[in-house]
Coordinates of C-alpha atoms in Angstrom, one line a residue:
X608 CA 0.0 0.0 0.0
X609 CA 1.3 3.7 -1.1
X610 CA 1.4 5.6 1.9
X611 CA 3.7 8.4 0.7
X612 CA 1.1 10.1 0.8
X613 CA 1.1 10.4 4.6
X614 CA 4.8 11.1 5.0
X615 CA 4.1 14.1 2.6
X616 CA 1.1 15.1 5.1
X617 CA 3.3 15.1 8.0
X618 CA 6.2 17.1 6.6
X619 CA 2.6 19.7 6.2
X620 CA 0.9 18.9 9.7
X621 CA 4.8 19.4 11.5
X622 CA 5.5 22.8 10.2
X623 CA 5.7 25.5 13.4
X624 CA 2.7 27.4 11.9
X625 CA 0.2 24.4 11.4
X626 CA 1.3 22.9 14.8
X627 CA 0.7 26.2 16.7
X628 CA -3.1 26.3 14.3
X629 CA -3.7 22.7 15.4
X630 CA -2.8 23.8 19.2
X631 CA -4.9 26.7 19.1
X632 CA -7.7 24.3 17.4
X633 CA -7.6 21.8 19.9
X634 CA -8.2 24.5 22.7
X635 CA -11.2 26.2 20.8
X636 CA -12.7 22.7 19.7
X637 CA -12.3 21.8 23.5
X638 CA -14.0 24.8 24.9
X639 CA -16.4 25.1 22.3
X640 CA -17.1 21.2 23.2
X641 CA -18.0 21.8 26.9
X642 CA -20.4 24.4 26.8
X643 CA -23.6 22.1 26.6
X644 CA -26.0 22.2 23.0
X645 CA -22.8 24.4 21.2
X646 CA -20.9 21.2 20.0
X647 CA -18.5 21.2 16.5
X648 CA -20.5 22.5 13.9
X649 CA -20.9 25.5 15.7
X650 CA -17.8 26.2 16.5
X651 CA -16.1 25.4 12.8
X652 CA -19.3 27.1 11.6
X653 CA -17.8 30.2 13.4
X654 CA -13.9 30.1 13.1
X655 CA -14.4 29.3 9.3
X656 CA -15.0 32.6 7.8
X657 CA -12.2 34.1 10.3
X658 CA -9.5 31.4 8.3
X659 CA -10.8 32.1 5.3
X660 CA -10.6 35.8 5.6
X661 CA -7.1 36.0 7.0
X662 CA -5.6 34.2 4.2
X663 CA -4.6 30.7 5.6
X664 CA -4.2 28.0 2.9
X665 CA -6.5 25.4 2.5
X666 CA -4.2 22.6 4.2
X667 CA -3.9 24.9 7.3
X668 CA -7.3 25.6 7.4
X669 CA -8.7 22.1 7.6
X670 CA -6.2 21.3 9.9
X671 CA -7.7 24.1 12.1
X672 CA -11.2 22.7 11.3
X673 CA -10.5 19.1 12.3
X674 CA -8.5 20.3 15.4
X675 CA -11.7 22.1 16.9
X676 CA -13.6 18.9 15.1
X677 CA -11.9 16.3 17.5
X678 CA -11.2 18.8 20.2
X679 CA -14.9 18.9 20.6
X680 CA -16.2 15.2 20.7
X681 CA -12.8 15.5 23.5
X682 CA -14.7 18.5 25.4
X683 CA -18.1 17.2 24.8
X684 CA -17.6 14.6 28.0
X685 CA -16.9 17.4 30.5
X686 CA -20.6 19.2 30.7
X687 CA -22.2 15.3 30.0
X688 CA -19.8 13.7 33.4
X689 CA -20.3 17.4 35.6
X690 CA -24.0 18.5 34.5
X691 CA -25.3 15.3 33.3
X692 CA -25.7 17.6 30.2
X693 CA -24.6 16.2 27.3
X694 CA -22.0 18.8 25.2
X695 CA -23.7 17.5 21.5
X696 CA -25.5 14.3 20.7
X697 CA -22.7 12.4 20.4
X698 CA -21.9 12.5 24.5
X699 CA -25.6 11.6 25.6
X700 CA -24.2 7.8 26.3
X701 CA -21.6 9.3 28.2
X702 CA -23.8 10.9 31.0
X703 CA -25.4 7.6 31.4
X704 CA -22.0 6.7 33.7
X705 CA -20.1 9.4 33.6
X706 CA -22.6 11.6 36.0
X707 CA -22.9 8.9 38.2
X708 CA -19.7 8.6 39.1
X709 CA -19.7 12.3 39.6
X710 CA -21.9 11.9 42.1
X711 CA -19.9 9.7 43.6
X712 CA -17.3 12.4 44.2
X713 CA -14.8 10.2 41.2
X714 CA -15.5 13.6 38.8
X715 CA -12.0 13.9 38.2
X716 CA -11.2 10.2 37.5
X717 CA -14.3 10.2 35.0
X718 CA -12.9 13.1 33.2
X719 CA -9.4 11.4 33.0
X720 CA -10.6 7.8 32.4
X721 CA -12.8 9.7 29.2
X722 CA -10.0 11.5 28.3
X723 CA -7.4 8.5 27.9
X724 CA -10.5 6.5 25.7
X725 CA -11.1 9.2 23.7
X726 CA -7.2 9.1 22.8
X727 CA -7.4 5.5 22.1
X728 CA -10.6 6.1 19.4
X729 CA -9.0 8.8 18.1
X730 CA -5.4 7.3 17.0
X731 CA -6.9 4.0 16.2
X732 CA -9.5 5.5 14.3
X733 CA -6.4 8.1 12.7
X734 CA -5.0 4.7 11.8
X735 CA -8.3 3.4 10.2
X736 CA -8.3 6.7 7.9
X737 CA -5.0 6.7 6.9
X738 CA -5.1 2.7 5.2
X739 CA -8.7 3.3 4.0
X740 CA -8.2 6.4 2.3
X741 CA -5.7 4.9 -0.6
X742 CA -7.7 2.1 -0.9
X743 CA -11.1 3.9 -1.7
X744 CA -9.5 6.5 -3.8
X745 CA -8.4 3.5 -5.8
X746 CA -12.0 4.0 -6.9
X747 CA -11.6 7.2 -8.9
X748 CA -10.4 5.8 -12.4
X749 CA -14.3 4.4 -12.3
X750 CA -15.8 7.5 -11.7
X751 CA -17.5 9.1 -13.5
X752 CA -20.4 11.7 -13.9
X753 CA -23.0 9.2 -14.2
X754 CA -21.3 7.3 -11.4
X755 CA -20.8 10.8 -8.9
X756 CA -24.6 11.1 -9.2
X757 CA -25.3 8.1 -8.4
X758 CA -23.4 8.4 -5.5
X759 CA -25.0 11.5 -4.3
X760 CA -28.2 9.4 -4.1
X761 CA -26.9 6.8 -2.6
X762 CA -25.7 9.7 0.3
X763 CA -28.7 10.9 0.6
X764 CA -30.9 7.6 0.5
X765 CA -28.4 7.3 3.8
X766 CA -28.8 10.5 5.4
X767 CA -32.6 9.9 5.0
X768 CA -32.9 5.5 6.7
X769 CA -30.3 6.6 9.6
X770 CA -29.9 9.6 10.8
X771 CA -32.3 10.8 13.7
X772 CA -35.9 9.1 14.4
X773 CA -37.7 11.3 11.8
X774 CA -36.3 10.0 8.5
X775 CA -39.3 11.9 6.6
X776 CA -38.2 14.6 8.2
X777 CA -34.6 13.9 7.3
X778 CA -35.2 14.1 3.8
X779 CA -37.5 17.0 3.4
X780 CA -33.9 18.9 5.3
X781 CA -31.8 16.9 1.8
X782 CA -34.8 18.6 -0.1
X783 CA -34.7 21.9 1.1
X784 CA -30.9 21.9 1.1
X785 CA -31.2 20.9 -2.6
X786 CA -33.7 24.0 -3.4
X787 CA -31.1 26.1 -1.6
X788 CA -28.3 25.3 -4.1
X789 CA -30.5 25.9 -7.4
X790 CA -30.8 29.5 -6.4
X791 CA -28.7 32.1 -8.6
X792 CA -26.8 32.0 -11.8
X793 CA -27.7 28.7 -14.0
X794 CA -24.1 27.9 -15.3
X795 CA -25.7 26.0 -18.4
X796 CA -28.3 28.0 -19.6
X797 CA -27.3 31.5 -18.3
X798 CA -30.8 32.5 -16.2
X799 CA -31.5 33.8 -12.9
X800 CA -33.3 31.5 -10.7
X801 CA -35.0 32.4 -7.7
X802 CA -33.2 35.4 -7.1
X803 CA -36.4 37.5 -7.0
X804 CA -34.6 40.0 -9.0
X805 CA -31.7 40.9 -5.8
X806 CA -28.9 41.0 -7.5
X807 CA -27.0 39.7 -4.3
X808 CA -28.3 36.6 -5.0
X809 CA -26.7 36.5 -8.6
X810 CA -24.2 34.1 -7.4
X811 CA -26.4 32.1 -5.1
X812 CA -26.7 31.8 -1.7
X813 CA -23.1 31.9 -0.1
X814 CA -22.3 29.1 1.9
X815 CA -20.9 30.7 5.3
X816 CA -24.0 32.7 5.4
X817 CA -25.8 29.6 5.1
X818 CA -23.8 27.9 8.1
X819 CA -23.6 30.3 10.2
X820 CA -27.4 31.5 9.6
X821 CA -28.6 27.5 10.6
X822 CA -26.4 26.5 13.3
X823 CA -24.7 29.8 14.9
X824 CA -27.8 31.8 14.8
X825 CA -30.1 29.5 15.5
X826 CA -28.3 27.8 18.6
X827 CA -28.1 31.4 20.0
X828 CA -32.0 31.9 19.8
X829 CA -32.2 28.0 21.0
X830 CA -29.9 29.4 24.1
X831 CA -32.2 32.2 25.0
X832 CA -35.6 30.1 24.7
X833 CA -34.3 28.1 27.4
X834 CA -32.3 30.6 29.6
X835 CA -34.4 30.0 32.1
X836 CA -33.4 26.2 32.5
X837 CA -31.1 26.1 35.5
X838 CA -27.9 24.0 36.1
X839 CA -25.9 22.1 38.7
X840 CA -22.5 22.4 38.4
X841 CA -20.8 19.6 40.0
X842 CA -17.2 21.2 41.5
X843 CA -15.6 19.0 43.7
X844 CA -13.5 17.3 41.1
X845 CA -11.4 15.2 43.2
X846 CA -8.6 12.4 42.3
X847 CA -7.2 14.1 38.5
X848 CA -5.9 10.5 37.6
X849 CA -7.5 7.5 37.0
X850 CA -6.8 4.6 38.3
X851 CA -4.8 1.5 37.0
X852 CA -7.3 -0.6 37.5
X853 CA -9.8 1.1 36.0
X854 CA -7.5 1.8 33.1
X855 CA -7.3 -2.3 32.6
X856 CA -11.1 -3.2 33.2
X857 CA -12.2 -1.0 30.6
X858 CA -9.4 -1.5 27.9
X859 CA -11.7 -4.3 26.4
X860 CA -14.4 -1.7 25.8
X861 CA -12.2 0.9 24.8
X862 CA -10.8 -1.0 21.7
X863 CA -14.3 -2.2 21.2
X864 CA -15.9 0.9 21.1
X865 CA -13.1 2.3 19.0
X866 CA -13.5 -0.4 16.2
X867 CA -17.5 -0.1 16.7
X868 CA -16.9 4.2 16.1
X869 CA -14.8 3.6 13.2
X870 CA -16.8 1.4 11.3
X871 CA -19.9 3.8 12.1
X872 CA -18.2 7.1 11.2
X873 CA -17.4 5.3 7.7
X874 CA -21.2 5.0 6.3
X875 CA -22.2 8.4 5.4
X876 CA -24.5 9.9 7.2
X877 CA -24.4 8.7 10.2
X878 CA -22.9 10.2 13.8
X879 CA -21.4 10.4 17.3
X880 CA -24.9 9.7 18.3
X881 CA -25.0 6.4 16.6
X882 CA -21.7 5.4 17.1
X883 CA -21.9 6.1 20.6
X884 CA -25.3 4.1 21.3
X885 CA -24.5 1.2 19.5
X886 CA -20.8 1.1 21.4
X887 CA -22.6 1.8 24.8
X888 CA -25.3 -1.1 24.3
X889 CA -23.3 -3.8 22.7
X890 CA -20.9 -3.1 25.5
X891 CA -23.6 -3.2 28.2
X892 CA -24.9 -6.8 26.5
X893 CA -20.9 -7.7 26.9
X894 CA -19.8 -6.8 30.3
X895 CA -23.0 -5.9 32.3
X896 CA -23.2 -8.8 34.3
X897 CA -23.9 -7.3 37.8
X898 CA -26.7 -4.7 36.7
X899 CA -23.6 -1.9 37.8
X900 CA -24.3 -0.1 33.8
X901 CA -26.2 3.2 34.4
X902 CA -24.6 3.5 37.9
X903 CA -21.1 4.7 37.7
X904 CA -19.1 1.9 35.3
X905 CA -16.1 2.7 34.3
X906 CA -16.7 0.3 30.8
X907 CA -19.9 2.2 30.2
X908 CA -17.9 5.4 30.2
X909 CA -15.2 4.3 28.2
X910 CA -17.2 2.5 25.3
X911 CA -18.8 5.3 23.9
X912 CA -15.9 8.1 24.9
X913 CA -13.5 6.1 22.5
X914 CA -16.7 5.4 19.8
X915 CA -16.9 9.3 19.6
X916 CA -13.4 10.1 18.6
X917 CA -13.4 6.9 16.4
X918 CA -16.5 7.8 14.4
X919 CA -14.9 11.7 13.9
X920 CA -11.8 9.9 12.1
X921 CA -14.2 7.3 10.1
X922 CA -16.2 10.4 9.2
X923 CA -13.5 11.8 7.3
X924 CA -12.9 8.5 5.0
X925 CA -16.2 9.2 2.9
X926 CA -15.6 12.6 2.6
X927 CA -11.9 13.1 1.5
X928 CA -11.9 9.4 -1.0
X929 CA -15.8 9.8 -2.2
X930 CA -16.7 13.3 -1.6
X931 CA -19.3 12.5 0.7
X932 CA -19.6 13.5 3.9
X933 CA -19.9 11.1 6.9
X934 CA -21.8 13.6 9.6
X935 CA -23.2 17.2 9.7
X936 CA -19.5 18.7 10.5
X937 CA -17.9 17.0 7.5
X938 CA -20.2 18.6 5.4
X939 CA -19.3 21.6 6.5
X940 CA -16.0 20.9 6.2
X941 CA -16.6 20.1 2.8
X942 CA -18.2 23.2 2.2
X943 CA -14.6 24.8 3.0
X944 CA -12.7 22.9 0.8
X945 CA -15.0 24.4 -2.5
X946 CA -14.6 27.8 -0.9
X947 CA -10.6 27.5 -2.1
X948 CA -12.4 26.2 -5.4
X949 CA -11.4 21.7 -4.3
X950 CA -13.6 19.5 -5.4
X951 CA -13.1 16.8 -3.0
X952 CA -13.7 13.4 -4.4
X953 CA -12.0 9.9 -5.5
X954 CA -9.5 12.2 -7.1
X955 CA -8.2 14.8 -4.4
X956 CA -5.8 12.6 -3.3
X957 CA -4.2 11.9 -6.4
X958 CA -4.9 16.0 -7.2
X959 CA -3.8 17.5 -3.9
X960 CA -2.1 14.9 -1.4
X961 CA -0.7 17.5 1.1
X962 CA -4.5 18.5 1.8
X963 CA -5.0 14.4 2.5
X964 CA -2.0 13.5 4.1
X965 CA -1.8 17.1 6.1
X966 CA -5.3 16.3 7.8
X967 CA -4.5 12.8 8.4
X968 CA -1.3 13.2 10.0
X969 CA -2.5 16.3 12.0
X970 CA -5.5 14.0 13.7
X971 CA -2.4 11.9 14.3
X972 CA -0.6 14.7 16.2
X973 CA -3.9 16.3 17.1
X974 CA -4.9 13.2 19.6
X975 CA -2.0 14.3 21.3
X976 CA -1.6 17.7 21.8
X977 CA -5.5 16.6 23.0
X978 CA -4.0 14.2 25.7
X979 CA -1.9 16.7 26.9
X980 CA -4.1 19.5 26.8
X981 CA -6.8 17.9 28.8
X982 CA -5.4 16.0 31.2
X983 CA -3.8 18.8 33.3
X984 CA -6.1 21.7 31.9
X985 CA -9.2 20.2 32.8
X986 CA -9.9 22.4 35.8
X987 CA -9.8 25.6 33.2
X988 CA -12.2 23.5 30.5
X989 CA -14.7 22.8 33.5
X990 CA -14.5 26.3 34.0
X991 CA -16.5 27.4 30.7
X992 CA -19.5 25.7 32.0
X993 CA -19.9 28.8 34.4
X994 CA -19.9 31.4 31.5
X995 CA -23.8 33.2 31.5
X996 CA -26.0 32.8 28.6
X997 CA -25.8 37.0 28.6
X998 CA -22.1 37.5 27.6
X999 CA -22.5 33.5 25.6
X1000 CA -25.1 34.7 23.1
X1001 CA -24.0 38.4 22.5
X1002 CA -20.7 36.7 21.3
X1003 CA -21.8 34.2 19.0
X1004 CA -23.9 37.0 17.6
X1005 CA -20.5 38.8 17.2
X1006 CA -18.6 36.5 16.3
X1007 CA -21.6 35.6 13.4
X1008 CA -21.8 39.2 12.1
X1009 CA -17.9 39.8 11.9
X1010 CA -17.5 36.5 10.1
X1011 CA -20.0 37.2 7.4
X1012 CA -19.0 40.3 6.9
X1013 CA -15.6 40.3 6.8
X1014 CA -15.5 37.4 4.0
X1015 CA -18.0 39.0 2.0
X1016 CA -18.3 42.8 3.2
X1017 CA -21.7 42.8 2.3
X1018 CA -24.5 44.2 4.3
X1019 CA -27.3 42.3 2.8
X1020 CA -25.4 39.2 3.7
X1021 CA -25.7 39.8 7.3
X1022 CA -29.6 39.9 6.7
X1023 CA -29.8 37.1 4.9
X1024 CA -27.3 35.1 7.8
X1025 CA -30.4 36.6 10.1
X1026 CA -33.2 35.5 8.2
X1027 CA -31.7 31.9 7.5
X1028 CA -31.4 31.8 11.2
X1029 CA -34.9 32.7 12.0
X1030 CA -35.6 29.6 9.8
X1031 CA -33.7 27.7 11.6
X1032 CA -34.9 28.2 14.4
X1033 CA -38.3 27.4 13.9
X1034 CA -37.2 24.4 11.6
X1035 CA -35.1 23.5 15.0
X1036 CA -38.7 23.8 16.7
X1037 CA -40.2 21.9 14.6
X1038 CA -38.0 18.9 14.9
X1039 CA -35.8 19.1 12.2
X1040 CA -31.9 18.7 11.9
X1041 CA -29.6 21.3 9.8
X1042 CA -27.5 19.1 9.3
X1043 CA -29.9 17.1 6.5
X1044 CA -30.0 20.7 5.1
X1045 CA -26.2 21.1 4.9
X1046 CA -25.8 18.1 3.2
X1047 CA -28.1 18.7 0.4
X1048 CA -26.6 22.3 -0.2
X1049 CA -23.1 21.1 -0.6
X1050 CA -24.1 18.1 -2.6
X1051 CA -26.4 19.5 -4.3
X1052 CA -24.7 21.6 -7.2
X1053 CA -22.2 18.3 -7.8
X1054 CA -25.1 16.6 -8.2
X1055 CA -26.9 18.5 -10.6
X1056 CA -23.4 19.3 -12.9
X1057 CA -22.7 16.0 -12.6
X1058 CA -26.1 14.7 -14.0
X1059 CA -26.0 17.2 -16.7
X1060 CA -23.1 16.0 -17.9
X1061 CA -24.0 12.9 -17.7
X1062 CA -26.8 13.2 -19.8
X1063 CA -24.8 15.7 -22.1
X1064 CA -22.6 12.5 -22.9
X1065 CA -25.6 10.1 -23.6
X1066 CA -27.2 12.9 -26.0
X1067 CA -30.2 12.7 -23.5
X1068 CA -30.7 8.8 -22.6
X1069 CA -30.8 8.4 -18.9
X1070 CA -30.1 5.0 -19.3
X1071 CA -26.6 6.0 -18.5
X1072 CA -27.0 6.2 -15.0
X1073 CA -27.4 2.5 -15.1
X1074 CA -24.7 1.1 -17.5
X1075 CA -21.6 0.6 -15.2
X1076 CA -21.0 -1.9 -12.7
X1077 CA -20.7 0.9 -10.4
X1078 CA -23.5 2.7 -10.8
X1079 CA -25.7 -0.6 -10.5
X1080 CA -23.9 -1.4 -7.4
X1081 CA -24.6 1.9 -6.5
X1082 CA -28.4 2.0 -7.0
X1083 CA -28.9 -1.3 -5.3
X1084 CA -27.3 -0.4 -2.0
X1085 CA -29.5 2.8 -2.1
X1086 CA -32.4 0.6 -2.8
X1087 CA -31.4 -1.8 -0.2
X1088 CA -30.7 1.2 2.8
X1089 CA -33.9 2.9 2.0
X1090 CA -36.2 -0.6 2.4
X1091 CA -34.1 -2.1 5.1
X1092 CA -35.4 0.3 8.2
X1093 CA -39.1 -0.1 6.7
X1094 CA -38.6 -3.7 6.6
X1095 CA -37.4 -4.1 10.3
X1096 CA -39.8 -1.2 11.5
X1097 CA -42.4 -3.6 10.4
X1098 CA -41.0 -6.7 11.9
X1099 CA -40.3 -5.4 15.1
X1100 CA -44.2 -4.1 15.3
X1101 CA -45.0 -7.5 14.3
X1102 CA -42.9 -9.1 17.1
X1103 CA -44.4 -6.8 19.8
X1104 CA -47.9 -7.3 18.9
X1105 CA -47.0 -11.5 19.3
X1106 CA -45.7 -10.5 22.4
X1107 CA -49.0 -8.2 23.5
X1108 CA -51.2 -10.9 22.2
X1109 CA -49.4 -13.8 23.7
X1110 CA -49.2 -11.4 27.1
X1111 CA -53.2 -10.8 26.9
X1112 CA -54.0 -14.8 26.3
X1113 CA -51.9 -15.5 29.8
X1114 CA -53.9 -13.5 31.4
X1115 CA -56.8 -14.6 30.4

């Protein structure tokens, strides 16, 4: 296997700047991790325009991105273990022990016990990426655009059977994101569409107005509906280490957890929160033999802490080999590689291997500067949980308005970051994810280019989209993800009324 590729990325990730970018990425991921409901979209959502704006090239700048990426599934565990609050979805597993033994005055051992798991998932999942990536990317000679659009249905036939208990709901988000991307300048016919005659909207609807506007903006209105919500902060930390014997009774579910978070994080469009649940339950089935899961184990601490950081690495494999993201922050990361004009895909690695091999080998020296940062700091990260809603919201608002501005120094951009947040938030209300939306909008030009062409080469026939091994294999795993949940949805309703009927004919 040709891993030059990652010894190219290191002499990238090694250089003084992008070491001190990855330093100061790990700290902001970390703080923006802790303060409950913010979690990593938010936070790249907000330091993205700020990069973009000051220059950085686009190696630094997802180095920076997937340094407050990971640094936030690591700072996720401190409000879940002190509040019982979990940091973002991906940490509501980790409360389900990690409080308890809070409670149990072992704060500090929690936080270091979830802090040496999350460092296992994180380099074994590092080392996951950086084997799978060449051998996906072996892919790309077979790609083509018939074969990229069928793989943007297969991602979103995904997105729609696993993420989130709503699947309708999941899909009309792919939808909307899609209707979001046709707006502006048609690039093959030359009209205006659905720019209401604004000539802002010329050139479509930007896409850091769009992130910020979903998540930033709408979090902060989130933050302020509920400001009223109060919280226990649990500040007797006690012992800072954990202990050896903790450290070898959950080493089974560490490396289990980490496998389970890898292979998770690979299928696009799934999560943390997956990852994390399946780790947590399949450990629980494993090792709960005394009833002691839900009450302070270490194992069900550790399972889901090293799934999280796992399933951040896996996420990356779709999106830097395919061009598909795994979860909500890689497709905002993706986003910020067509900002610098990269089309990520099977070819980026053969295209641009420092932007590869630079990511993968700072996650590599990420997890560490991690390990170190939160072992001894974790007094100071505990800390952020105490900042007030009234100086929290005012600076995301800032911090929204400055980075709009500044990368497009336009005025009506701000309104419409303002108005996409107001949608949003009611969206938010509503039960709906952003991230579906996200997804759609970033895919959604590539896939309509990519069918264009597609057809342009056929002279029309659509039959196209079906000739190639590929694009079969393709549509029948879309096919087969989209049935699949109905299938067991109806089996398992079928099992429980057996089970309700055989119940009722005891009692009788």
């Amino acid at each position: 296997m040709n891993l030059d590729y990652l010894w190219q990325g290191f002499a990238v990730a090694l250089t003084w700047q992008n070491l001190i970018i990855g330093l100061v990425g790990c700290f902001i991921g970390t703080m923006v991790g802790a303060l409950p409901a913010i979690g990593p979209i938010n936070g790249i959502a907000l330091l993205l325009p700020i990069a973009y704006t000051m220059g950085l090239p686009a190696e630094s700048t997802m180095i920076l991105l997937a340094a407050i990426y990971c640094g936030a599934e690591y700072g996720g565990r401190i409000s879940s273990i002190l509040l019982n609050v979990p940091g973002d979805a991906g940490a509501v597993m980790t409360a389900m022990d990690g409080y308890p033994m809070a409670k149990q005055g072992r704060a500090g051992e929690a936080l270091a016990l979830s802090g040496l798991s999350s460092f296992v998932g994180g380099i074994l999942g590092t080392v996951g990426l950086a084997f799978f990536a060449p051998l996906l990317s072996g892919l790309a000679i077979g790609f083509g655009p018939a074969e990229y659009f069928v793989l943007m249905v297969f991602a979103f036939a995904t997105l729609g059977s696993m993420v989130g208990s709503a699947p309708a709901k999941t899909l009309i988000g792919c939808v909307l994101g899609l209707m979001l991307a046709t707006v502006g300048l048609d690039a093959t016919s030359g009209a205006y569409r659905f720019t209401f005659n604004e000539p802002e909207l010329g050139d479509g609807i930007e896409f850091v107005v769009l992130v910020i506007g979903l998540f930033s903006i709408s979090e902060a209105l989130i933050i302020l509906e509920h400001q009223g919500r109060g919280m226990t902060v649990i500040r007797e930390l006690g012992r800072m280490t954990a202990r050896m014997s903790d450290i070898v009774k959950c080493a089974g579910a560490t490396l289990r957890g980490s496998v389970i978070g890898f292979v998770v994080g690979v299928l696009p469009g799934t999560g943390a929160s997956v990852s994390s649940a399946v780790s947590y339950t399949t450990e629980k089935r494993i090792s709960d033999t005394e009833g002691t899961f839900g009450k302070g184990d270490v194992r069900g601490l550790a399972a889901p802490e090293a799934a999280n950081n796992a399933t951040a690495c896996g996420a990356f494999v779709p999106m830097l080999t395919l061009g598909v993201p795994g979860s909500g922050t890689t497709a905002v990361m993706l986003g910020a590689l067509m900002l610098y004009n990269i089309q990520p895909g099977p070819m980026l690695m053969v295209e641009r291997p420092e932007i590869v091999g630079g990511l993968v080998a700072s996650l590599f020296v990420g997890n560490f500067i991690l390990l170190a940062l939160n072992l001894p700091l974790v007094n100071i990260f505990a800390r952020v949980l105490t900042v007030p809603n009234w100086l929290l919201v005012p600076g995301i608002l800032v911090l929204s308005i400055v980075g709009v501005y500044s990368t497009h120094a336009s005025v009506f951009s701000i309104y419409l970051m303002l108005a996409i947040g107001m949608a949003g938030w009611l969206l938010r209300k509503a039960g709906f994810d952003m991230a579906p939306i996200i997804l759609g909008f970033v895919l959604g030009r590539v896939m309509e280019v990519n069918l264009r062409n597609a057809l342009a080469i056929s002279g029309g026939d659509v039959s196209i989209l079906f000739e190639s091994t590929i694009s079969i294999v393709l549509w029948c795993l879309a096919a087969l993800v989209a049935v699949l949940p109905i299938f067991l949805a109806r089996r398992a309703k079928r099992r429980l009324n057996a089970a309700a009927a055989a119940a009722s004919a005891a009692a009788q």
